[in-house]
Short mmCIF file of C-alpha atoms (C1' of nucleotides) in Angstrom, two decimals:
data_model
loop_
_atom_site.label_atom_id
_atom_site.label_comp_id
_atom_site.label_asym_id
_atom_site.label_seq_id
_atom_site.Cartn_x
_atom_site.Cartn_y
_atom_site.Cartn_z
CA MET A 29 -60.81 24.78 52.92
CA VAL A 30 -62.21 23.92 49.56
CA ASP A 31 -64.38 26.42 47.75
CA ARG A 32 -67.84 25.02 47.33
CA PRO A 33 -69.50 26.09 44.13
CA PHE A 34 -72.95 25.70 45.60
CA ALA A 35 -74.40 24.67 48.92
CA MET A 36 -75.93 21.26 48.79
CA GLN A 37 -77.02 18.42 51.00
CA ARG A 38 -74.69 15.46 50.97
CA THR A 39 -76.00 12.18 49.59
CA LEU A 40 -74.82 8.93 51.13
CA VAL A 41 -73.48 6.32 48.76
CA LYS A 42 -76.04 3.88 50.14
CA ASP A 43 -78.90 6.18 49.15
CA ALA A 44 -77.37 6.88 45.76
CA HIS A 45 -77.31 3.15 45.03
CA ASN A 46 -80.98 2.93 45.97
CA ALA A 47 -81.99 5.81 43.70
CA THR A 48 -85.00 5.18 41.48
CA ALA A 49 -84.26 7.97 39.01
CA PRO A 50 -81.24 9.88 37.69
CA SER A 51 -80.34 13.17 39.33
CA ASP A 52 -78.79 16.31 37.87
CA ALA A 53 -77.10 17.40 41.08
CA ILE A 54 -75.69 15.17 43.75
CA LEU A 55 -72.94 15.68 46.36
CA LEU A 56 -70.81 12.77 47.52
CA GLN A 57 -68.13 12.90 50.20
CA GLY A 58 -65.93 10.00 51.15
CA TRP A 59 -62.64 8.22 50.70
CA VAL A 60 -61.01 6.87 47.57
CA ARG A 61 -60.75 3.11 47.50
CA THR A 62 -59.17 2.79 44.08
CA ARG A 63 -58.64 4.82 40.94
CA ARG A 64 -58.33 3.73 37.33
CA ASP A 65 -57.10 6.28 34.83
CA ALA A 66 -58.04 6.21 31.18
CA LYS A 67 -56.80 8.64 28.57
CA ALA A 68 -59.83 10.88 28.54
CA PHE A 69 -61.17 10.31 32.07
CA SER A 70 -60.66 8.53 35.38
CA PHE A 71 -62.74 6.09 37.38
CA ILE A 72 -62.72 6.65 41.12
CA GLU A 73 -64.37 4.32 43.58
CA LEU A 74 -65.64 6.36 46.48
CA ASN A 75 -66.69 4.80 49.79
CA ASP A 76 -68.26 6.70 52.66
CA GLY A 77 -68.96 3.84 55.04
CA SER A 78 -72.72 4.01 54.57
CA CYS A 79 -72.61 0.63 52.90
CA LEU A 80 -70.18 -1.97 51.66
CA LYS A 81 -70.28 -0.95 48.02
CA GLY A 82 -68.56 2.17 46.80
CA MET A 83 -69.85 4.55 44.16
CA GLN A 84 -68.06 4.75 40.83
CA VAL A 85 -67.26 8.35 39.99
CA ILE A 86 -66.20 9.40 36.51
CA VAL A 87 -64.07 12.49 36.14
CA ASP A 88 -63.65 13.65 32.56
CA ALA A 89 -60.24 14.99 31.58
CA SER A 90 -61.88 18.09 30.12
CA LEU A 91 -63.06 19.22 33.57
CA PRO A 92 -61.19 22.17 35.10
CA ASP A 93 -60.85 20.07 38.28
CA TYR A 94 -59.25 17.15 36.47
CA ALA A 95 -55.81 18.12 37.76
CA ASN A 96 -57.07 17.19 41.23
CA VAL A 97 -57.53 13.59 40.19
CA ALA A 98 -53.80 12.98 40.24
CA ARG A 99 -53.85 13.64 43.99
CA ALA A 100 -56.82 11.33 44.63
CA ASN A 101 -54.86 8.27 45.59
CA THR A 102 -56.21 5.33 47.54
CA GLY A 103 -57.14 6.63 51.00
CA ALA A 104 -57.62 10.29 50.09
CA SER A 105 -60.80 12.06 51.14
CA VAL A 106 -62.71 13.69 48.31
CA GLU A 107 -65.79 15.72 47.59
CA VAL A 108 -67.66 15.30 44.34
CA HIS A 109 -70.51 17.26 42.83
CA GLY A 110 -72.01 15.57 39.84
CA LYS A 111 -74.84 13.87 38.09
CA LEU A 112 -76.22 10.51 39.06
CA VAL A 113 -76.67 8.57 35.84
CA GLU A 114 -77.25 4.98 34.81
CA SER A 115 -73.92 3.22 34.45
CA LYS A 116 -72.68 2.25 31.01
CA GLY A 117 -70.47 -0.40 32.54
CA ALA A 118 -71.35 -3.69 34.11
CA GLY A 119 -71.15 -4.14 37.87
CA GLN A 120 -73.26 -1.25 39.05
CA LYS A 121 -76.59 0.31 38.24
CA TRP A 122 -75.68 3.90 38.99
CA GLU A 123 -72.55 5.97 38.70
CA VAL A 124 -71.73 9.63 39.19
CA VAL A 125 -70.34 11.85 36.46
CA ALA A 126 -68.43 14.58 38.25
CA THR A 127 -68.95 18.27 37.55
CA THR A 128 -66.50 19.29 40.28
CA PHE A 129 -63.88 17.18 41.98
CA ALA A 130 -61.94 18.24 45.08
CA VAL A 131 -59.41 16.43 47.25
CA LEU A 132 -59.98 17.37 50.90
CA GLY A 133 -57.17 15.34 52.41
CA GLU A 134 -54.46 13.59 50.46
CA ALA A 135 -53.09 10.14 51.24
CA ASP A 136 -49.61 9.45 49.96
CA ALA A 137 -47.98 6.18 49.02
CA THR A 138 -47.39 5.31 52.66
CA TYR A 139 -51.14 4.76 53.19
CA PRO A 140 -51.10 1.21 54.54
CA LEU A 141 -54.36 -0.10 53.12
CA GLN A 142 -53.65 -1.47 49.70
CA LYS A 143 -55.95 -2.60 46.98
CA LYS A 144 -55.47 -6.20 48.00
CA GLY A 145 -56.28 -8.53 50.82
CA HIS A 146 -54.58 -7.92 54.13
CA THR A 147 -54.22 -10.32 57.00
CA LEU A 148 -56.33 -9.67 60.07
CA GLU A 149 -53.16 -9.57 62.16
CA PHE A 150 -51.75 -6.71 60.10
CA LEU A 151 -55.04 -4.81 60.18
CA ARG A 152 -55.13 -5.09 63.97
CA GLU A 153 -51.88 -3.16 64.09
CA ILE A 154 -53.52 -0.33 62.18
CA ALA A 155 -56.78 -0.29 64.08
CA HIS A 156 -57.09 3.44 63.32
CA LEU A 157 -57.39 2.68 59.61
CA ARG A 158 -58.97 -0.75 59.46
CA PRO A 159 -62.58 0.53 59.65
CA ARG A 160 -61.92 1.80 56.12
CA SER A 161 -61.49 -1.75 54.85
CA ASN A 162 -64.40 -3.72 53.45
CA LEU A 163 -64.29 -6.33 56.18
CA PHE A 164 -64.11 -4.00 59.16
CA GLY A 165 -66.57 -1.54 57.70
CA ALA A 166 -69.00 -4.46 57.50
CA VAL A 167 -68.18 -5.74 60.99
CA PHE A 168 -68.77 -2.37 62.60
CA ARG A 169 -71.95 -1.67 60.69
CA VAL A 170 -73.29 -5.00 61.95
CA ARG A 171 -72.07 -4.19 65.46
CA SER A 172 -73.93 -0.89 65.41
CA ARG A 173 -77.08 -2.47 64.05
CA LEU A 174 -77.08 -5.31 66.58
CA ALA A 175 -76.54 -2.90 69.47
CA TYR A 176 -79.68 -1.15 68.30
CA ALA A 177 -81.50 -4.47 67.96
CA VAL A 178 -80.60 -5.39 71.54
CA HIS A 179 -82.50 -2.37 72.79
CA GLN A 180 -85.32 -2.96 70.37
CA PHE A 181 -85.73 -6.56 71.49
CA PHE A 182 -86.01 -5.68 75.16
CA GLN A 183 -87.95 -2.47 74.79
CA GLU A 184 -90.56 -4.29 72.69
CA ARG A 185 -90.96 -6.71 75.58
CA ASN A 186 -91.34 -4.08 78.30
CA PHE A 187 -87.86 -4.53 79.74
CA HIS A 188 -86.30 -1.43 81.28
CA TYR A 189 -82.74 -0.46 80.55
CA VAL A 190 -80.69 -0.07 83.76
CA HIS A 191 -77.27 1.57 83.93
CA THR A 192 -75.46 -0.50 86.52
CA PRO A 193 -72.21 0.98 87.84
CA ILE A 194 -68.90 0.49 86.11
CA ILE A 195 -66.97 1.08 89.30
CA THR A 196 -67.81 -1.24 92.16
CA ALA A 197 -66.47 -1.46 95.68
CA SER A 198 -67.58 -5.01 96.38
CA ASP A 199 -64.49 -7.04 95.69
CA ALA A 200 -66.41 -10.29 95.77
CA GLU A 201 -68.55 -10.40 92.69
CA GLY A 202 -66.91 -13.69 92.02
CA ALA A 203 -66.99 -13.76 88.24
CA GLY A 204 -63.27 -13.36 87.81
CA ASP A 205 -60.19 -11.27 88.51
CA MET A 206 -60.90 -7.57 88.69
CA PHE A 207 -59.09 -4.41 87.65
CA ARG A 208 -58.28 -2.17 90.56
CA VAL A 209 -59.42 1.46 90.45
CA THR A 210 -57.40 3.88 92.55
CA THR A 211 -56.14 7.45 92.68
CA PHE A 212 -53.16 6.43 94.80
CA ASP A 213 -49.63 7.16 93.73
CA VAL A 214 -48.80 3.52 93.13
CA ALA A 215 -45.15 4.00 94.03
CA ASN A 216 -45.97 5.73 97.30
CA PRO A 217 -49.48 5.02 98.63
CA PRO A 218 -50.67 6.19 102.07
CA ARG A 219 -49.95 3.65 104.77
CA THR A 220 -51.61 2.65 108.02
CA GLU A 221 -50.14 4.02 111.23
CA ASP A 222 -47.94 1.00 111.79
CA GLY A 223 -46.68 1.46 108.22
CA LYS A 224 -47.26 -2.16 107.35
CA HIS A 225 -50.26 -1.87 105.06
CA VAL A 226 -51.62 0.37 102.34
CA ASP A 227 -54.39 2.46 103.89
CA ASP A 228 -57.30 1.85 101.55
CA ALA A 229 -59.52 4.07 103.70
CA LYS A 230 -57.59 7.01 102.29
CA ASP A 231 -58.32 6.04 98.68
CA PHE A 232 -60.89 7.90 96.58
CA PHE A 233 -63.89 5.82 97.61
CA GLY A 234 -62.71 5.20 101.17
CA LYS A 235 -62.15 1.56 100.33
CA LYS A 236 -60.82 -0.63 97.56
CA ALA A 237 -62.62 -0.21 94.25
CA PHE A 238 -62.68 -2.16 91.02
CA LEU A 239 -64.08 -2.20 87.49
CA THR A 240 -67.23 -4.26 87.23
CA VAL A 241 -67.18 -7.86 86.05
CA SER A 242 -70.98 -8.05 85.91
CA GLY A 243 -74.00 -5.88 86.52
CA GLN A 244 -76.06 -8.85 87.63
CA LEU A 245 -76.33 -8.20 91.36
CA GLU A 246 -77.40 -4.60 90.81
CA GLY A 247 -79.63 -5.81 87.99
CA GLU A 248 -81.44 -8.07 90.44
CA ILE A 249 -82.21 -5.03 92.60
CA PHE A 250 -83.97 -3.34 89.71
CA ALA A 251 -85.77 -6.51 88.62
CA HIS A 252 -87.28 -6.46 92.11
CA ALA A 253 -88.81 -3.09 91.30
CA LEU A 254 -89.29 -2.79 87.54
CA SER A 255 -89.95 -6.51 86.97
CA SER A 256 -87.98 -6.97 83.76
CA ILE A 257 -84.71 -5.15 83.18
CA TYR A 258 -81.57 -5.42 81.10
CA THR A 259 -78.12 -3.92 81.21
CA PHE A 260 -75.87 -3.36 78.22
CA GLY A 261 -72.45 -1.97 78.88
CA PRO A 262 -68.73 -2.52 79.14
CA THR A 263 -67.45 -5.26 81.41
CA PHE A 264 -63.91 -5.89 82.59
CA ARG A 265 -62.02 -9.05 83.41
CA ALA A 266 -58.39 -8.98 84.49
CA GLU A 267 -57.74 -12.62 83.67
CA ASN A 268 -54.61 -13.42 81.72
CA SER A 269 -56.62 -15.05 78.96
CA ASN A 270 -54.96 -15.41 75.59
CA THR A 271 -57.58 -16.87 73.32
CA SER A 272 -59.55 -15.79 70.28
CA ARG A 273 -62.72 -15.38 72.35
CA HIS A 274 -61.57 -13.47 75.46
CA ALA A 275 -61.00 -9.76 75.92
CA ALA A 276 -60.20 -7.76 79.04
CA GLU A 277 -62.86 -5.21 78.10
CA PHE A 278 -66.00 -6.41 76.40
CA TRP A 279 -69.68 -5.57 76.20
CA MET A 280 -72.23 -7.70 77.92
CA ILE A 281 -76.02 -7.74 77.87
CA GLU A 282 -77.60 -8.95 81.10
CA PRO A 283 -81.37 -9.28 81.31
CA GLU A 284 -82.87 -10.00 84.72
CA VAL A 285 -86.51 -11.05 85.00
CA ALA A 286 -88.66 -11.23 88.11
CA PHE A 287 -91.32 -13.95 88.31
CA CYS A 288 -89.29 -16.09 85.93
CA ASP A 289 -87.77 -19.55 86.33
CA LEU A 290 -84.98 -21.39 84.55
CA HIS A 291 -87.17 -22.50 81.68
CA GLY A 292 -88.46 -19.01 81.06
CA ASN A 293 -84.83 -17.91 81.12
CA MET A 294 -83.86 -20.46 78.48
CA ASP A 295 -86.84 -19.41 76.36
CA LEU A 296 -85.77 -15.78 76.58
CA ALA A 297 -82.16 -16.56 75.68
CA GLU A 298 -83.17 -18.56 72.63
CA GLU A 299 -85.65 -15.95 71.46
CA PHE A 300 -83.05 -13.22 71.95
CA VAL A 301 -80.29 -14.94 69.98
CA LYS A 302 -82.67 -15.71 67.14
CA TYR A 303 -83.98 -12.16 67.13
CA LEU A 304 -80.48 -10.74 66.73
CA ILE A 305 -79.66 -13.10 63.89
CA ARG A 306 -82.93 -12.31 62.13
CA ASP A 307 -82.31 -8.60 62.55
CA ALA A 308 -78.81 -8.82 61.07
CA LYS A 309 -80.08 -10.82 58.13
CA GLU A 310 -82.78 -8.27 57.50
CA HIS A 311 -80.78 -5.07 57.95
CA CYS A 312 -77.21 -6.06 57.08
CA ALA A 313 -77.80 -8.41 54.17
CA ALA A 314 -74.99 -7.09 51.96
CA ASP A 315 -72.49 -7.19 54.81
CA LEU A 316 -73.45 -10.76 55.73
CA GLU A 317 -73.09 -11.80 52.10
CA PHE A 318 -69.61 -10.35 52.17
CA PHE A 319 -68.73 -12.41 55.26
CA SER A 320 -70.20 -15.48 53.65
CA LYS A 321 -68.02 -14.94 50.60
CA PHE A 322 -64.71 -13.99 52.22
CA VAL A 323 -64.78 -15.10 55.85
CA ASP A 324 -66.93 -18.20 56.25
CA LYS A 325 -68.60 -19.90 53.29
CA ASP A 326 -71.13 -21.70 55.48
CA LEU A 327 -72.21 -18.60 57.39
CA LEU A 328 -75.57 -17.90 55.79
CA ALA A 329 -76.59 -21.54 55.76
CA ARG A 330 -75.66 -21.84 59.42
CA LEU A 331 -77.58 -18.74 60.42
CA ASP A 332 -80.66 -20.01 58.58
CA PHE A 333 -80.28 -23.37 60.27
CA VAL A 334 -80.06 -21.74 63.71
CA LEU A 335 -83.18 -19.69 63.02
CA GLU A 336 -85.21 -22.69 61.91
CA LYS A 337 -84.36 -25.26 64.56
CA PRO A 338 -85.34 -25.15 68.23
CA PHE A 339 -82.22 -25.20 70.38
CA VAL A 340 -81.45 -28.47 72.10
CA ARG A 341 -81.86 -28.50 75.88
CA CYS A 342 -79.85 -31.01 77.81
CA SER A 343 -79.23 -31.32 81.53
CA TYR A 344 -75.68 -31.46 82.78
CA THR A 345 -76.25 -35.00 83.98
CA GLU A 346 -77.50 -36.06 80.53
CA ALA A 347 -74.54 -34.29 78.94
CA VAL A 348 -72.09 -36.22 81.09
CA GLU A 349 -73.78 -39.49 80.09
CA ILE A 350 -73.58 -38.56 76.40
CA LEU A 351 -69.90 -37.72 76.74
CA GLU A 352 -69.15 -40.93 78.62
CA LYS A 353 -70.93 -43.00 75.97
CA SER A 354 -69.36 -41.12 73.04
CA GLY A 355 -66.44 -43.50 72.74
CA LYS A 356 -64.13 -40.52 72.46
CA THR A 357 -60.90 -40.22 74.35
CA TRP A 358 -60.86 -36.92 76.14
CA GLU A 359 -57.88 -34.84 77.02
CA HIS A 360 -59.80 -33.80 80.11
CA PRO A 361 -61.65 -36.69 81.75
CA VAL A 362 -65.42 -36.57 82.01
CA ALA A 363 -66.86 -37.04 85.47
CA TRP A 364 -70.04 -35.87 87.15
CA GLY A 365 -69.12 -32.93 89.35
CA THR A 366 -66.39 -31.44 87.20
CA ASN A 367 -66.77 -28.62 84.74
CA LEU A 368 -67.43 -29.34 81.09
CA GLN A 369 -64.28 -28.51 79.14
CA ALA A 370 -64.16 -26.81 75.76
CA GLU A 371 -63.63 -30.14 74.01
CA HIS A 372 -66.76 -31.52 75.69
CA GLU A 373 -68.85 -28.48 74.84
CA ARG A 374 -67.65 -28.56 71.26
CA TYR A 375 -68.53 -32.23 70.95
CA LEU A 376 -72.04 -31.63 72.24
CA THR A 377 -72.90 -28.68 70.03
CA GLU A 378 -70.80 -29.49 66.94
CA GLU A 379 -70.86 -33.27 66.70
CA HIS A 380 -73.55 -34.82 68.86
CA PHE A 381 -76.46 -32.39 68.55
CA LYS A 382 -75.07 -30.32 65.66
CA CYS A 383 -77.20 -27.45 66.97
CA PRO A 384 -77.04 -24.64 69.52
CA THR A 385 -77.40 -26.39 72.84
CA THR A 386 -78.45 -25.20 76.27
CA VAL A 387 -76.94 -27.23 79.11
CA TYR A 388 -78.70 -26.71 82.44
CA ASN A 389 -78.69 -27.87 86.08
CA TYR A 390 -74.98 -27.96 86.87
CA PRO A 391 -73.42 -29.36 90.04
CA ARG A 392 -73.84 -26.90 92.87
CA ALA A 393 -70.19 -27.05 93.95
CA ILE A 394 -68.80 -25.69 90.66
CA LYS A 395 -71.29 -22.86 90.18
CA ALA A 396 -71.82 -19.44 91.73
CA PHE A 397 -73.36 -18.96 95.17
CA TYR A 398 -76.42 -17.06 93.92
CA MET A 399 -77.75 -19.84 91.68
CA ARG A 400 -80.94 -21.52 92.82
CA ALA A 401 -80.54 -24.90 94.50
CA THR A 402 -82.52 -27.55 92.66
CA ASP A 403 -85.15 -29.22 94.85
CA GLY A 404 -85.19 -32.98 95.33
CA CYS A 405 -81.62 -33.81 94.31
CA SER A 406 -80.23 -37.14 95.45
CA PRO A 407 -77.40 -36.84 97.96
CA GLY A 408 -74.04 -36.12 96.31
CA ARG A 409 -75.82 -34.98 93.16
CA GLU A 410 -76.90 -31.52 94.24
CA THR A 411 -77.38 -29.14 91.35
CA VAL A 412 -78.27 -25.51 90.78
CA ALA A 413 -80.48 -23.96 88.12
CA ALA A 414 -77.61 -22.77 85.93
CA MET A 415 -77.60 -22.72 82.15
CA ASP A 416 -74.99 -22.24 79.43
CA LEU A 417 -75.90 -21.71 75.79
CA LEU A 418 -73.28 -23.31 73.55
CA VAL A 419 -73.03 -22.58 69.84
CA PRO A 420 -70.96 -24.34 67.18
CA GLY A 421 -67.62 -22.70 66.50
CA ILE A 422 -67.51 -20.47 69.55
CA GLY A 423 -68.73 -22.45 72.53
CA GLU A 424 -70.29 -20.60 75.41
CA ILE A 425 -72.10 -17.49 74.28
CA ILE A 426 -74.54 -17.13 77.17
CA GLY A 427 -74.24 -18.03 80.83
CA GLY A 428 -77.10 -17.59 83.26
CA SER A 429 -79.26 -19.04 85.97
CA GLN A 430 -82.37 -18.86 88.02
CA ARG A 431 -81.30 -17.01 91.17
CA GLU A 432 -81.78 -18.27 94.68
CA GLU A 433 -84.74 -16.32 96.04
CA ARG A 434 -85.00 -18.16 99.39
CA LEU A 435 -83.06 -16.37 102.11
CA GLU A 436 -81.92 -19.43 104.00
CA LYS A 437 -80.89 -21.30 100.87
CA LEU A 438 -78.94 -18.27 99.69
CA ARG A 439 -77.13 -18.02 103.03
CA GLU A 440 -76.35 -21.70 102.71
CA GLY A 441 -74.84 -21.10 99.28
CA MET A 442 -72.75 -18.25 100.59
CA ALA A 443 -71.43 -20.40 103.40
CA LEU A 444 -70.59 -23.09 100.86
CA HIS A 445 -68.50 -20.56 98.92
CA HIS A 446 -66.99 -19.00 102.08
CA LEU A 447 -68.48 -15.57 101.44
CA ASP A 448 -68.98 -12.89 104.06
CA GLU A 449 -72.69 -12.12 104.47
CA LYS A 450 -71.92 -8.60 105.65
CA ALA A 451 -70.54 -7.67 102.25
CA TYR A 452 -73.82 -8.73 100.66
CA TRP A 453 -76.29 -7.23 103.15
CA TRP A 454 -78.23 -5.43 100.45
CA TYR A 455 -78.31 -8.53 98.25
CA LEU A 456 -79.69 -10.55 101.14
CA ASP A 457 -82.25 -7.81 101.82
CA LEU A 458 -83.85 -8.57 98.46
CA ARG A 459 -84.74 -11.98 99.91
CA ARG A 460 -86.04 -10.42 103.12
CA TYR A 461 -88.39 -7.93 101.49
CA GLY A 462 -90.73 -9.12 98.77
CA SER A 463 -88.53 -11.83 97.35
CA VAL A 464 -89.66 -13.41 94.08
CA PRO A 465 -88.39 -16.18 91.83
CA HIS A 466 -86.20 -14.53 89.22
CA ALA A 467 -83.66 -15.41 86.57
CA GLY A 468 -81.28 -13.84 84.12
CA PHE A 469 -78.25 -14.35 81.94
CA GLY A 470 -75.27 -12.64 80.36
CA LEU A 471 -74.71 -12.57 76.61
CA GLY A 472 -71.22 -11.67 75.42
CA PHE A 473 -71.91 -9.09 72.72
CA GLU A 474 -68.64 -9.71 70.91
CA ARG A 475 -69.17 -13.47 70.95
CA MET A 476 -72.58 -12.91 69.43
CA LEU A 477 -70.96 -10.75 66.74
CA MET A 478 -68.44 -13.49 66.04
CA PHE A 479 -71.30 -15.91 65.58
CA VAL A 480 -73.26 -13.58 63.30
CA THR A 481 -70.31 -12.46 61.15
CA GLY A 482 -68.23 -15.63 61.13
CA VAL A 483 -65.20 -13.60 62.20
CA GLY A 484 -63.05 -15.94 64.25
CA ASN A 485 -61.26 -13.61 66.65
CA ILE A 486 -62.85 -11.38 69.27
CA ARG A 487 -60.16 -8.76 68.60
CA ASP A 488 -61.73 -8.23 65.19
CA VAL A 489 -65.29 -7.51 66.26
CA ILE A 490 -64.45 -4.79 68.81
CA PRO A 491 -63.14 -1.40 67.63
CA PHE A 492 -60.05 -1.36 69.83
CA ALA A 493 -59.29 -4.62 71.57
CA ARG A 494 -57.94 -4.72 75.10
CA THR A 495 -56.14 -7.98 75.78
CA PRO A 496 -53.25 -8.91 78.07
CA GLY A 497 -50.25 -6.79 77.09
CA THR A 498 -52.18 -4.66 74.58
CA ALA A 499 -54.18 -1.46 75.02
CA ASP A 500 -53.19 0.52 71.92
CA PHE A 501 -55.27 3.31 70.44
"C1'" U B 15 -50.19 -18.77 82.81
"C1'" G B 16 -48.79 -23.52 80.04
"C1'" C B 17 -47.85 -26.01 75.25
"C1'" C B 18 -47.06 -25.30 69.94
"C1'" C B 19 -45.98 -22.23 65.44
"C1'" G B 20 -43.99 -17.80 63.42
"C1'" G B 21 -40.96 -12.79 62.83
"C1'" U B 22 -36.85 -11.66 55.60
"C1'" A B 23 -38.96 -5.04 51.08
"C1'" G B 24 -44.94 -0.97 52.62
"C1'" C B 25 -48.07 -5.93 52.37
"C1'" U B 26 -48.11 -11.53 51.47
"C1'" C B 27 -44.36 -14.92 51.39
"C1'" A B 28 -40.02 -18.07 49.25
"C1'" G B 29 -34.85 -18.87 50.40
"C1'" U B 30 -29.47 -20.16 51.65
"C1'" G B 31 -23.32 -21.40 56.70
"C1'" G B 32 -20.22 -17.67 51.43
"C1'" C B 33 -23.06 -10.93 46.66
"C1'" A B 34 -30.83 -10.76 49.52
"C1'" G B 35 -35.52 -13.15 46.08
"C1'" A B 36 -40.82 -13.27 43.99
"C1'" G B 37 -45.88 -11.45 43.71
"C1'" C B 38 -48.63 -7.27 45.04
"C1'" A B 39 -48.16 -2.00 46.48
"C1'" G B 40 -45.14 2.57 45.03
"C1'" G B 41 -42.64 5.25 40.57
"C1'" U B 42 -42.19 5.93 34.97
"C1'" G B 43 -44.32 4.90 30.26
"C1'" A B 44 -48.08 2.53 27.09
"C1'" C B 45 -53.10 0.95 26.53
"C1'" U B 46 -58.06 0.70 27.88
"C1'" G B 47 -66.00 2.12 29.85
"C1'" U B 48 -62.54 0.40 33.69
"C1'" U B 49 -64.26 -2.93 38.16
"C1'" A B 50 -58.33 -5.45 43.41
"C1'" A B 51 -58.00 -3.29 35.10
"C1'" U B 52 -53.91 -4.87 31.77
"C1'" C B 53 -48.69 -4.69 29.60
"C1'" A B 54 -43.40 -3.04 29.85
"C1'" C B 55 -39.61 -0.97 32.72
"C1'" U B 56 -38.21 0.42 37.71
"C1'" U B 57 -37.22 2.24 43.14
"C1'" G B 58 -37.17 -0.36 47.58
"C1'" G B 59 -33.68 -4.49 52.96
"C1'" U B 60 -31.00 -3.04 60.62
"C1'" C B 61 -33.37 -10.71 57.29
"C1'" G B 62 -37.28 -8.77 65.33
"C1'" C B 63 -33.30 -7.53 69.35
"C1'" U B 64 -28.94 -9.00 72.22
"C1'" G B 65 -25.19 -12.32 72.87
"C1'" G B 66 -22.62 -16.98 71.45
"C1'" U B 67 -20.42 -20.78 67.89
"C1'" U B 68 -17.71 -19.99 63.17
"C1'" C B 69 -12.58 -17.64 58.75
"C1'" G B 70 -17.59 -16.04 57.69
"C1'" A B 71 -24.47 -16.16 60.61
"C1'" U B 72 -30.46 -13.83 57.70
"C1'" C B 73 -29.43 -19.30 58.21
"C1'" C B 74 -26.81 -22.98 63.80
"C1'" C B 75 -27.33 -22.17 69.53
"C1'" A B 76 -29.14 -19.31 73.96
"C1'" G B 77 -31.84 -15.40 76.13
"C1'" C B 78 -35.30 -11.57 75.36
"C1'" C B 79 -39.25 -8.89 72.63
"C1'" C B 80 -43.47 -9.13 69.42
"C1'" G B 81 -47.50 -11.77 66.75
"C1'" G B 82 -50.63 -16.11 66.10
"C1'" G B 83 -52.98 -20.97 67.43
"C1'" C B 84 -54.62 -24.26 71.29
"C1'" A B 85 -55.70 -25.11 76.62
"C1'" G B 86 -57.26 -23.11 81.40
"C1'" C B 87 -60.50 -18.93 83.40
"C1'" C B 88 -65.37 -17.14 81.15
"C1'" A B 89 -69.19 -13.93 78.22
#
RNA sequence: UGCCCGGUAGCUCAGUGGCAGAGCAGGUGACUGUUAAUCACUUGGUCGCUGGUUCGAUCCCAGCCCGGGCAGCCA
């Protein structure tokens, strides 16, 4: 350990930059970003992650500790006692003149982060070091702030935070392929008496279990008691998706609101997205400026635009008409009753409306069983109260619906999707006892971060990405 | 999972069927209230792996591995 000449409270670089007066005694701890040696002194840029900007530290060659400077290479951790003074150089208001300078942990020449730009692909391979880069420091500060803002948004509106289970035994949530959870010896699982099948009754939970793909169904239970709830937690999808906007493990926010219809749901989604953007602009201004400079030049203008304009709302049927009349040739044909493809969604939000767009009332046959059947549809044009919020550059960021609150209609939907009512007895009970109109949606937290930061790959807005074939760190 | 592109120094890349290249990083020295400092010199290679064609393969061919983009699935 390093001898400390005097006990002192550490000052964060962020707070040092915001100082209103010089200080005779300040303690900084952090990591060296770069060092520039002059004959009589050295400049060291120290970053502690509290903000984007580092603090310039000056170590005079006459100091007894000056010998330590030679070991303070890029990446080393250091501890500096000194004076906060107004900088003589351009580029920063304050700088620290060291009185002591200690290296806590050296970093030799093999330290991979150089004083130059690195590709995102390379940085992904060193996910244990990339938070020390400007870009990833900024991304993860914004991530932290927005996670806080999510809670703030809902708590301010009297929503209650519900911890829905991560492990689920209902293998029919329907939102995608699921990861299996088991304590079996995979090579030699217990078998039924005839030896033909794996005996799931002998597994940990007495039946097959999986990682959750959505907390929605459990969320509905709590909305039927606490009125307005939200979940915010990890979600797992075992799909073999290899795109810049899919991960096998991601974080999802799922509000569920009793006494709410589709339009209230769309209002909430729009208000929520705008709230998060406003919060990031207010609390992460320097980081967003950095993204705007180095990641996406149009970022700040786009965020302002999104805040100012009401989102477009467009029914599925209208969307199909727009696409048919667009004069475009589509790789995937447009036809009422089929899903909108990425190229169609991009056209709507990026070219036609040039604005975040909520598409609602989708054909019943292509949507989930729990979505509310629209009343008064013409035959062959049955729809459900589903909605997708599409944003330029990313596509779908929110998916949601008003839920079917009528018992018989829900059973009808389950029959349509060939689902076993017995597996959903408790879900059906909600419609038997005090059923109410209710609605909710899921926001992909990482997709929101991509939108707010301009970062183009989901692997770069999550600390350690889990994608097909990759679960390092 | 399908289609497309790529893998050469620590990083970013150029290159050729016949001795392996640059910039940056690293090292040494000089210079300097510097700002990814600057200048000079300099170390550094399993050319992804395996096999094939060839007198000779980093280069051509095949298979595999890894990375990326797009599509599907979705948030």
